[in-house]
CSV table of C-alpha atoms and ligand atoms in Angstrom, one decimal:
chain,number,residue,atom,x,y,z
O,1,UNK,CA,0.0,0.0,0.0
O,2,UNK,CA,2.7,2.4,0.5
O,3,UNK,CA,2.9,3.2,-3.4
O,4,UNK,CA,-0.7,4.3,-3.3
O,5,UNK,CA,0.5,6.7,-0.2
O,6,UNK,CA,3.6,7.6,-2.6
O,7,UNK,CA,1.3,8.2,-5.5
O,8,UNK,CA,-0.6,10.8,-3.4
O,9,UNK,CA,2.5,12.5,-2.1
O,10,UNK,CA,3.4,12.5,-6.2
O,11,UNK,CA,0.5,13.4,-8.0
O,12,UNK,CA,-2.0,14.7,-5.0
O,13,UNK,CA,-4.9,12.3,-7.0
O,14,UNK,CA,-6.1,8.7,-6.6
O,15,UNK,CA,-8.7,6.5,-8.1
O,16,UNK,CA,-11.7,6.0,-6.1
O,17,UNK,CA,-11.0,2.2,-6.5
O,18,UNK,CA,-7.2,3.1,-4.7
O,19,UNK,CA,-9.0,5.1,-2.1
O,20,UNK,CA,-10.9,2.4,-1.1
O,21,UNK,CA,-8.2,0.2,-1.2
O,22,UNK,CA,-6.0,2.1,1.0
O,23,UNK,CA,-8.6,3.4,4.1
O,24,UNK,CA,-9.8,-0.6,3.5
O,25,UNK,CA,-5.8,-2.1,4.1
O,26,UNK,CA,-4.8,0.5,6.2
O,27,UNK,CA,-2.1,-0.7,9.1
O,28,UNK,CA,-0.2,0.5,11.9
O,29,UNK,CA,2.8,0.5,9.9
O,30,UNK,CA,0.6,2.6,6.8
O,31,UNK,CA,0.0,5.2,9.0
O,32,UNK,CA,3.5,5.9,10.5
O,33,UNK,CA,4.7,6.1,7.1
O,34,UNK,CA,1.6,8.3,5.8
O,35,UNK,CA,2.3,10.6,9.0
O,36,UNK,CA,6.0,11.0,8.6
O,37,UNK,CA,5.0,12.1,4.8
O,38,UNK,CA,2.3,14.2,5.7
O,39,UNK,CA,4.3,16.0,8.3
O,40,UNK,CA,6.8,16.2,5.6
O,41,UNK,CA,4.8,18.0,2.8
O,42,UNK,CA,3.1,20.3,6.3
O,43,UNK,CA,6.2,21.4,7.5
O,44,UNK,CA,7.5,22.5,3.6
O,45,UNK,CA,4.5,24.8,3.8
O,46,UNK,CA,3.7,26.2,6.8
O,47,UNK,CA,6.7,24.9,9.0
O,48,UNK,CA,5.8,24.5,12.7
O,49,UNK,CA,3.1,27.1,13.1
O,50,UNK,CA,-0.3,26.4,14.2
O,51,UNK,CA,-3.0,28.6,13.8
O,52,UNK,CA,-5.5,29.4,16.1
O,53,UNK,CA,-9.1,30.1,15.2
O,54,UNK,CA,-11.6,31.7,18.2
O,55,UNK,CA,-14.8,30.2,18.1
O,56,UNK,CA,-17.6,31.3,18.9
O,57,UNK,CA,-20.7,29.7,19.6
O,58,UNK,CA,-23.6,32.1,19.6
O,59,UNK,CA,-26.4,30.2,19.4
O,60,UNK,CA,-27.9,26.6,19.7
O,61,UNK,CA,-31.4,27.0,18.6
O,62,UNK,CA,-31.5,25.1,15.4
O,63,UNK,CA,-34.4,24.3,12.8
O,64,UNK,CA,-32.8,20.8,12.1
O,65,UNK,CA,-32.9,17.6,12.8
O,66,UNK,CA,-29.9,16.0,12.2
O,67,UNK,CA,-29.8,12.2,13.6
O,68,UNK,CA,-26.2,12.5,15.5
O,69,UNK,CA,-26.6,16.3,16.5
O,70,UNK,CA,-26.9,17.2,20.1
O,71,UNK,CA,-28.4,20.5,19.2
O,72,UNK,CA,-31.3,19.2,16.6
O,73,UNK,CA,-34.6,20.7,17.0
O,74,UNK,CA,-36.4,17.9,18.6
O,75,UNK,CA,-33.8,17.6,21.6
O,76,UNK,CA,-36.0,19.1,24.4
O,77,UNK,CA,-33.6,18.8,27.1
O,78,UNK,CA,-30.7,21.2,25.5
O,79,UNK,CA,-31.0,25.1,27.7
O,80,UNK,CA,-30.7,27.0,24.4
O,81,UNK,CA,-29.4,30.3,24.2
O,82,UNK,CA,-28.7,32.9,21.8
O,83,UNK,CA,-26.0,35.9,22.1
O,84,UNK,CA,-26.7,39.3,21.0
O,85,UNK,CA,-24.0,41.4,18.9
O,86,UNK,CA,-22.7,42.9,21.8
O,87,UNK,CA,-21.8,39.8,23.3
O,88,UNK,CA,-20.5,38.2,20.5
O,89,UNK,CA,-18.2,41.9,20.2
O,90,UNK,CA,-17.4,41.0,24.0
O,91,UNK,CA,-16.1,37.4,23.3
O,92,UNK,CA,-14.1,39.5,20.0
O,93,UNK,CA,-12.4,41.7,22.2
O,94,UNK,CA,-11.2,39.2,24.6
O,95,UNK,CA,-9.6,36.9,22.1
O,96,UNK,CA,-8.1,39.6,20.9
O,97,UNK,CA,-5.9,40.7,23.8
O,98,UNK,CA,-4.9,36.8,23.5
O,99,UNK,CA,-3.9,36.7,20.3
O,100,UNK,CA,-6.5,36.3,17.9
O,101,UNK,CA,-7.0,37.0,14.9
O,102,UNK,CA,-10.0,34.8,13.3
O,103,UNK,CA,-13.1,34.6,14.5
O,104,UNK,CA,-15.3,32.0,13.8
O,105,UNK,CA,-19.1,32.1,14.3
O,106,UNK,CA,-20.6,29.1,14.4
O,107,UNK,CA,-24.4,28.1,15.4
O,108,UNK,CA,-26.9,26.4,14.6
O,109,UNK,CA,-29.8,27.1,12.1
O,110,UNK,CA,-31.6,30.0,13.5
O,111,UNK,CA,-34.0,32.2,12.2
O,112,UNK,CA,-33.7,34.5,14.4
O,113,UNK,CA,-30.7,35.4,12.7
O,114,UNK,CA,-32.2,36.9,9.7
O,115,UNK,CA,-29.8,38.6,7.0
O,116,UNK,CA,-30.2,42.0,8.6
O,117,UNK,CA,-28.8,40.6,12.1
O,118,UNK,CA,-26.5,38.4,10.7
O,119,UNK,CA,-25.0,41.3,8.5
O,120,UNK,CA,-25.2,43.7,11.1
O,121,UNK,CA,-22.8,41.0,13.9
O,122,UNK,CA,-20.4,40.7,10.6
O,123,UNK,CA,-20.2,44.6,9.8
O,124,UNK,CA,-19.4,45.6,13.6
O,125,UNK,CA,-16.6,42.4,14.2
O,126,UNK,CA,-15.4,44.0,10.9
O,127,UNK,CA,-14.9,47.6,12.0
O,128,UNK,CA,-13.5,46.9,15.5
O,129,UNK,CA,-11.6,44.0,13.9
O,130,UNK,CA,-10.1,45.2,10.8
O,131,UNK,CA,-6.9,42.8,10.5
O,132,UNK,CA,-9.2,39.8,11.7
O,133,UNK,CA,-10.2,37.0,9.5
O,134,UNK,CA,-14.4,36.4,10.2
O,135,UNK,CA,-15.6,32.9,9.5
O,136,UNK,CA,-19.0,32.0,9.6
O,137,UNK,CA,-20.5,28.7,10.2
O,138,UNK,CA,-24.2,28.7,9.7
O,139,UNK,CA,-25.6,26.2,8.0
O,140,UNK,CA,-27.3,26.6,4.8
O,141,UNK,CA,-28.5,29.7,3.5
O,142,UNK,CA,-29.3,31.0,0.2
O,143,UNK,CA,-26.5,32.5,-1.9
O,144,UNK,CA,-28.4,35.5,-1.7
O,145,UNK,CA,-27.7,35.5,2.0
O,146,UNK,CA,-23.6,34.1,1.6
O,147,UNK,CA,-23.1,37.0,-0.9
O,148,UNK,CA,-24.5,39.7,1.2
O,149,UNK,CA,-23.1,38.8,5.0
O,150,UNK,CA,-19.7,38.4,2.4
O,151,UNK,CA,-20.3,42.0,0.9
O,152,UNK,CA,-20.9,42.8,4.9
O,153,UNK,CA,-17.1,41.5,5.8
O,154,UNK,CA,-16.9,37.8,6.4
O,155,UNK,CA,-13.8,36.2,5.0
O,156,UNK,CA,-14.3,32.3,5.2
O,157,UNK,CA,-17.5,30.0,5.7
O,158,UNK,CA,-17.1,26.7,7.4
O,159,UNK,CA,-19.7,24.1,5.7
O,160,UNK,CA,-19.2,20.3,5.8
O,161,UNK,CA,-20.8,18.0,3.6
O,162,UNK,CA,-20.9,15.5,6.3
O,163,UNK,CA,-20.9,12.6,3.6
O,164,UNK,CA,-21.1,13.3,-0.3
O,165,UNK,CA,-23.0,9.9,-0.9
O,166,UNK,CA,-26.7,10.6,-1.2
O,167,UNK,CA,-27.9,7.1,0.0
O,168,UNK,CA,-25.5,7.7,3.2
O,169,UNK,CA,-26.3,11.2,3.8
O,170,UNK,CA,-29.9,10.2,4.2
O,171,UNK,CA,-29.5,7.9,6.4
O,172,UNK,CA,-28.0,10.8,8.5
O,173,UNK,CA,-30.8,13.4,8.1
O,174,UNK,CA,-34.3,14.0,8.2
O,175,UNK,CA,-35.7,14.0,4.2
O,176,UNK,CA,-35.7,17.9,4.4
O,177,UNK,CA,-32.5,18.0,3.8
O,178,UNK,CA,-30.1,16.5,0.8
O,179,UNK,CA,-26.7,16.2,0.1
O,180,UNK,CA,-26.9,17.4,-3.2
O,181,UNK,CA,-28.3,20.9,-1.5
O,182,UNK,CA,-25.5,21.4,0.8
O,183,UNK,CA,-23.1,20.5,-2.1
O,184,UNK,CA,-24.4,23.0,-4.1
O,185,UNK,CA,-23.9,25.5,-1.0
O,186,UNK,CA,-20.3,24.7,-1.0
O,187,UNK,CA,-20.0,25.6,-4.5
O,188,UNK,CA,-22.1,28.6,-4.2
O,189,UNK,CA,-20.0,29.8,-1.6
O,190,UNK,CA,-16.8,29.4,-3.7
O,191,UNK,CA,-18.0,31.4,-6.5
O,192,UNK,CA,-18.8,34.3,-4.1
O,193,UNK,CA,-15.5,34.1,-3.2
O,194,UNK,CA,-15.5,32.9,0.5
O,195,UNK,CA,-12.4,31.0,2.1
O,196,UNK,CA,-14.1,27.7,1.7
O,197,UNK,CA,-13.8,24.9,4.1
O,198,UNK,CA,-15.6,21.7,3.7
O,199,UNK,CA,-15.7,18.5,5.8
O,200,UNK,CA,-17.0,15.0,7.0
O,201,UNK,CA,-17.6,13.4,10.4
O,202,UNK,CA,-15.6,10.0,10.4
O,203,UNK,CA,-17.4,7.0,11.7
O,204,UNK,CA,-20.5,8.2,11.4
O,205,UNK,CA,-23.4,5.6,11.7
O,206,UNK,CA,-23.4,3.8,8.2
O,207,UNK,CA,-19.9,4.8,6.6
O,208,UNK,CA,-18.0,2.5,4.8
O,209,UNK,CA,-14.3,2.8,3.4
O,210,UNK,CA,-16.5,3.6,0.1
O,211,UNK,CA,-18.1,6.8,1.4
O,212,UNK,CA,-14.6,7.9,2.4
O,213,UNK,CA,-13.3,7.4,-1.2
O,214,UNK,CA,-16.5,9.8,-2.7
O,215,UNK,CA,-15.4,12.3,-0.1
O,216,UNK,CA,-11.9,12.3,-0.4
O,217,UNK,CA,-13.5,12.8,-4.6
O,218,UNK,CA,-15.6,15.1,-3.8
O,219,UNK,CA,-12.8,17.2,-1.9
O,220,UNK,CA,-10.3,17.1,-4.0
O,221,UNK,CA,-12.7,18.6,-6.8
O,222,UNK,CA,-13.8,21.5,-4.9
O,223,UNK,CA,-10.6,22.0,-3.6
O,224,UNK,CA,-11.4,23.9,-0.7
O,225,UNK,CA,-9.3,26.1,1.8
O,226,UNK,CA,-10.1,24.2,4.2
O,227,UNK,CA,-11.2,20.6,5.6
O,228,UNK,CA,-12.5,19.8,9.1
O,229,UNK,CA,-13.1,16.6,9.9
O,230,UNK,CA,-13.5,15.0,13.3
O,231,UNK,CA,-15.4,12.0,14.8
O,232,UNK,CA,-19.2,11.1,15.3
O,233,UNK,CA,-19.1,11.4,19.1
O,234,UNK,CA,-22.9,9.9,20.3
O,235,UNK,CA,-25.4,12.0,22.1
O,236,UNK,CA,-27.3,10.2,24.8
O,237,UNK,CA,-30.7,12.5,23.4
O,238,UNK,CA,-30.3,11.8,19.9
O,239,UNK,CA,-31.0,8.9,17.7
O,240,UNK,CA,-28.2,7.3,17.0
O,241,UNK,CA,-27.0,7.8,21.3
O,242,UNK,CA,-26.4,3.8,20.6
O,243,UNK,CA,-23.7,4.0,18.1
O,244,UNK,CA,-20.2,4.1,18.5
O,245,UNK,CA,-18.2,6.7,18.2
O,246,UNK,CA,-15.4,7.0,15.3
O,247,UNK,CA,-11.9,6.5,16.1
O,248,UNK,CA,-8.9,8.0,17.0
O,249,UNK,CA,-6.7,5.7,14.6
O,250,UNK,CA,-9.1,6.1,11.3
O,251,UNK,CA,-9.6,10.0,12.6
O,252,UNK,CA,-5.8,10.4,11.7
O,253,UNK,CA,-5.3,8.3,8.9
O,254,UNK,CA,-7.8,10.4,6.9
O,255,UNK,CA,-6.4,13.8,8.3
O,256,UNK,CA,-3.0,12.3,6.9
O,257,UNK,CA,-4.5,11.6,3.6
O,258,UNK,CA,-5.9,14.9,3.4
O,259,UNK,CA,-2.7,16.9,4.2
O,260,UNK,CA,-1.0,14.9,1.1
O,261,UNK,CA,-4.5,15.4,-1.4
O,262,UNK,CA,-3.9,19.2,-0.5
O,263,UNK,CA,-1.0,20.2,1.0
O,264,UNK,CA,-1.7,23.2,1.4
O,265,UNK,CA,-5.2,23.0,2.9
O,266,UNK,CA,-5.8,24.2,6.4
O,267,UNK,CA,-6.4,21.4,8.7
O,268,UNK,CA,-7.8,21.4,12.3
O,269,UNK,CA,-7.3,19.1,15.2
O,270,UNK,CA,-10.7,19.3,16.3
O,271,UNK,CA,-12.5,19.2,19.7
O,272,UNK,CA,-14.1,16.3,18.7
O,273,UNK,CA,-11.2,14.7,18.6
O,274,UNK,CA,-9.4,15.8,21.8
O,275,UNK,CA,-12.8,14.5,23.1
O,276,UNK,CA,-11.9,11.0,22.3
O,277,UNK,CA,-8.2,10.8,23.7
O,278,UNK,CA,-6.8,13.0,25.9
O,279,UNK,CA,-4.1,13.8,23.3
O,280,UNK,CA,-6.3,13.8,20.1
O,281,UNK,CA,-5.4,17.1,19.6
O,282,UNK,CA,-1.5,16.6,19.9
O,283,UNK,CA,-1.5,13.9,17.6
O,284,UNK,CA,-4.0,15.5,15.0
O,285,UNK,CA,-1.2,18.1,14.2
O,286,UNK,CA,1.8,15.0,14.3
O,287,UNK,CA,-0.5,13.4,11.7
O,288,UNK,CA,-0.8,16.5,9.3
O,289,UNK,CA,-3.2,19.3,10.7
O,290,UNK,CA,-2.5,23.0,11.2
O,291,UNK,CA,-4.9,24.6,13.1
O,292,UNK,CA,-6.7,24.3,16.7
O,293,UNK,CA,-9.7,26.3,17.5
O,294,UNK,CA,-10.0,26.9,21.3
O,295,UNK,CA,-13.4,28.2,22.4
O,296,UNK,CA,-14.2,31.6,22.8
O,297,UNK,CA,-18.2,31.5,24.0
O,298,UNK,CA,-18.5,32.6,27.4
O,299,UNK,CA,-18.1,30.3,30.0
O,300,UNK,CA,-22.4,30.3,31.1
O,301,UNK,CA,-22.9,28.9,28.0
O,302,UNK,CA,-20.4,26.7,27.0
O,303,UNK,CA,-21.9,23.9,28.4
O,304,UNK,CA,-25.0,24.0,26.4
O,305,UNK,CA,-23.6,23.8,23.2
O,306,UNK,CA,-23.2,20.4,23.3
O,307,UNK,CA,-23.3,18.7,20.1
O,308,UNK,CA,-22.1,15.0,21.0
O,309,UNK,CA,-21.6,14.1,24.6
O,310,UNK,CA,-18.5,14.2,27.0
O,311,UNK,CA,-17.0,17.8,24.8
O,312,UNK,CA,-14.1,18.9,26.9
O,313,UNK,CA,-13.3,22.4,28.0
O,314,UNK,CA,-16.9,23.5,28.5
O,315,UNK,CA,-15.9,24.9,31.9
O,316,UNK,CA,-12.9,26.6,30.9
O,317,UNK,CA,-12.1,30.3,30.5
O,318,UNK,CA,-10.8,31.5,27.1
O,319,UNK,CA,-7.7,32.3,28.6
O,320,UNK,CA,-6.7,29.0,30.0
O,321,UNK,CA,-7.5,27.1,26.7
O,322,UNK,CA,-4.9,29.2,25.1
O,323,UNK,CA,-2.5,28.5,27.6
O,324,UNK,CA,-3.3,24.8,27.8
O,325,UNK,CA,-3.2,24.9,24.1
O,326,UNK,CA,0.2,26.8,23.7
O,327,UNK,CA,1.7,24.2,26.2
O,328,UNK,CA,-0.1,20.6,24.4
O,329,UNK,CA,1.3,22.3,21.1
O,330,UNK,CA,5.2,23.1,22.7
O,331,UNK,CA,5.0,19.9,23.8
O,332,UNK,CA,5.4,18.3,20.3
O,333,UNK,CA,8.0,20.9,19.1
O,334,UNK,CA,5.3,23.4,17.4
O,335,UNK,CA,4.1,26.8,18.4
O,336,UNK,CA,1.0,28.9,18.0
O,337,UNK,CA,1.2,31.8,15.7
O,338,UNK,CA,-0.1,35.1,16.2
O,339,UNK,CA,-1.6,35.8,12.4
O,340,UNK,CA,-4.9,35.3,10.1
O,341,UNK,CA,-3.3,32.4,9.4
O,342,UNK,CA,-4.6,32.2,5.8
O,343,UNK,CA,-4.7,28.9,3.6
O,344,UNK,CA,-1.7,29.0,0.7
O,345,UNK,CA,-4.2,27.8,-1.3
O,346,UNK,CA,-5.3,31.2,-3.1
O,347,UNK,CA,-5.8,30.3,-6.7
O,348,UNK,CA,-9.4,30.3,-6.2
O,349,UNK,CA,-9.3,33.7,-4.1
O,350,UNK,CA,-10.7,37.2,-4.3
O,351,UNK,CA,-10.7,40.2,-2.0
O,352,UNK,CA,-10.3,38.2,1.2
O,353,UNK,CA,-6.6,38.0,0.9
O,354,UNK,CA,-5.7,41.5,-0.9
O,355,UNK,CA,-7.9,42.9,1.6
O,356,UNK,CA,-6.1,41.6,5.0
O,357,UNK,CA,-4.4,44.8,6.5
O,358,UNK,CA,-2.6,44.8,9.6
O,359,UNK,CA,-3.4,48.4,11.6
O,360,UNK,CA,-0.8,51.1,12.4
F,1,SAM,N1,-25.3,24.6,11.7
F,1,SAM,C1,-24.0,24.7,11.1
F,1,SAM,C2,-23.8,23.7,10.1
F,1,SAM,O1,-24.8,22.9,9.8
F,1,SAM,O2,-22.7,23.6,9.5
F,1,SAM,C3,-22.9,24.7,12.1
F,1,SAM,C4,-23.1,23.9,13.4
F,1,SAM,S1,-23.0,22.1,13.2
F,1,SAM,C5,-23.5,21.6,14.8
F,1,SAM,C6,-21.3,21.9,13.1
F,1,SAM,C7,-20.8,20.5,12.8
F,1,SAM,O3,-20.9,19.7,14.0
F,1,SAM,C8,-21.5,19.7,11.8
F,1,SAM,O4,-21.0,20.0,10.5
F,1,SAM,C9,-21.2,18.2,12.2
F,1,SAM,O5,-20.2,17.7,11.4
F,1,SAM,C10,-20.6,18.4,13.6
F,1,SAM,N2,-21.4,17.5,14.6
F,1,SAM,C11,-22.7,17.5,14.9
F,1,SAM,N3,-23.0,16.5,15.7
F,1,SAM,C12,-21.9,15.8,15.9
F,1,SAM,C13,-21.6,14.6,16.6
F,1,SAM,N4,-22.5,13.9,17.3
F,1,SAM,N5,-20.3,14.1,16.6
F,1,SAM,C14,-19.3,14.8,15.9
F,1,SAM,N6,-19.6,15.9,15.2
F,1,SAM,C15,-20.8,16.4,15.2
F,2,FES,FE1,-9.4,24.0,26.5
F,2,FES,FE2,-7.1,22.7,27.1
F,2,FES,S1,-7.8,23.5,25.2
F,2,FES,S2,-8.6,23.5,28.4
């Protein structure tokens, strides 16, 4: 198998018969070597910086019903919450003075967060914020709604497939919703110009070595700014609270993958995955990623934005998961960077880039 690992490093491309093949035969001894060549290509590009995204999580009220989500409409136990701009400005400001300097707004699918609002939240981050990268994370909108909250100042937009195959996607999600819509919304959101980043759960009820080739397909044809991927984590109110969760080991293989399909891509070791070992994180970056995103919510909500159960740091100030981060990421001989921390990959770029000034 390590050919088909040497191919990728070569040409960036395999067949979806080879992708199977290798997430099928994957070993112990596969992934060592896929690792050492992922850190490799990582390292020629963006050496031993991480980058740091603040997110924020400003509301859980969400008009879904995704099977595996914690925060789907028909959870009645969740305390929902929503913040208002100034809150949202607050959380800004603090992650700021440590170091910030993207913001990512993620939250469920609210209404209450009409075009106006959402606009109005962008324009404000943007004036305070001027030499801040804003990501949003939202959901799906129409691209009448992506174009105007990008014409208001928002940078990037964080949108994960979940699973390209339509036959596994609804098996996921309620029949209101399609895989072939939230595609579109990726593509949509390229055109407009956004800092894309796309994304799949791994493990998720159903998924077979198949459904990994179409997304590693899929990604590689929209060729995206950014991937996150993390493990299905159950949720004891949720459908599928009986499934397992996905591993650590097939977590990293694919983040592996990923960092050789697109070298340049931007990467995160996600929560999800320092949920399921203590030092997920840690060796999400030895395995290829480039990019932790700490929380920024204030600390009375972050426990309610719970999508899978067990999350950690929902009782920790912004301040300490910086710290704790800056020491997990010395540990392993890499350091946190103080920047946007934009993706290499511009050739599909507009203003976001061009625009990035740093104040006086
Ligand atoms: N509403 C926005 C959206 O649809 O993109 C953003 C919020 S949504 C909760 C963010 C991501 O959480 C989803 O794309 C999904 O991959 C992930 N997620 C939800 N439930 C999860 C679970 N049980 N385990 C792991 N990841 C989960
Ligand atoms: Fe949050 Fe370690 S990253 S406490």
């Amino acid at each position: 198998m390590k050919h088909l690992i040497d191919k990728l490093e070569q040409t960036g491309a395999l067949s979806r018969e080879e992708w199977t093949a290798l997430i099928r035969g994957r070993t112990p001894e596969l992934a060592e070597y896929l690792f050492e060549r992922a850190r490799t290509v990582r390292h020629k590009y963006y050496g031993h910086d991480v980058y740091i995204r603040g997110l924020i999580e400003f509301t859980n009220y969400c008009k879904n019903d995704c099977y595996y989500c914690g925060i789907r409409k028909s959870n009645r136990s969740a305390r929902r919450y929503r913040l208002d701009n100034e809150a949202v400005l607050d959380c800004c400001h603090k992650g700021y003075g440590l170091g910030f300097r993207t913001f990512v707004l993620q939250g469920g699918e609210d209404g209450r967060y009409t075009d106006e609002i959402m606009a109005d939240i962008v324009q404000s981050i943007r004036q305070h914020f001027p030499d801040c990268a804003i990501t949003l994370s939202l959901g799906e909108r129409s691209r009448e709604s992506y174009q105007l909250l990008f014409d208001a100042g928002a940078d990037r937009y964080l949108l994960r497939h979940e699973t390209f195959d339509a036959a596994h996607y609804r098996r996921l999600h309620p029949q209101s919703l399609s895989a072939a819509h939230r595609q579109q919304c990726l593509w949509d959101l390229k055109e407009i110009g956004y800092q894309t980043g796309t994304g799949f759960m791994v493990g998720s009820p159903f998924q077979t070595p198949e459904n990994l080739a179409s997304d590693m397909l899929f990604i590689k044809e929209l060729d995206p700014q950014m991937v996150g991927i993390g493990p299905f984590i159950p949720h004891h109110e949720t459908p599928f609270a009986e499934y397992a969760a996905g591993t650590l080991e097939l977590t990293l293989f694919m983040l592996g993958l990923l960092r050789l399909m697109l070298p340049k891509v931007l990467l995160p070791a996600t929560t999800a995955l320092g949920t399921i070992a203590p030092d997920g994180r840690e060796k999400g970056i030895l395995a290829g990623a480039n990019v932790v995103m700490p929380n920024l919510s204030p600390v009375e909500v972050r426990g309610d934005y719970l999508l899978y159960d067990n999350k950690i740091c929902t009782g920790d100030e912004a301040a300490e998961c910086r710290k704790c981060l800056e020491r997990r990421m010395e540990s392993i001989g890499y350091q946190i960077a103080v920047s946007r921390g934009d993706s290499l990959n511009t050739a599909a770029l507009s203003r976001s880039l061009s625009a990035a000034v740093a104040p006086e």
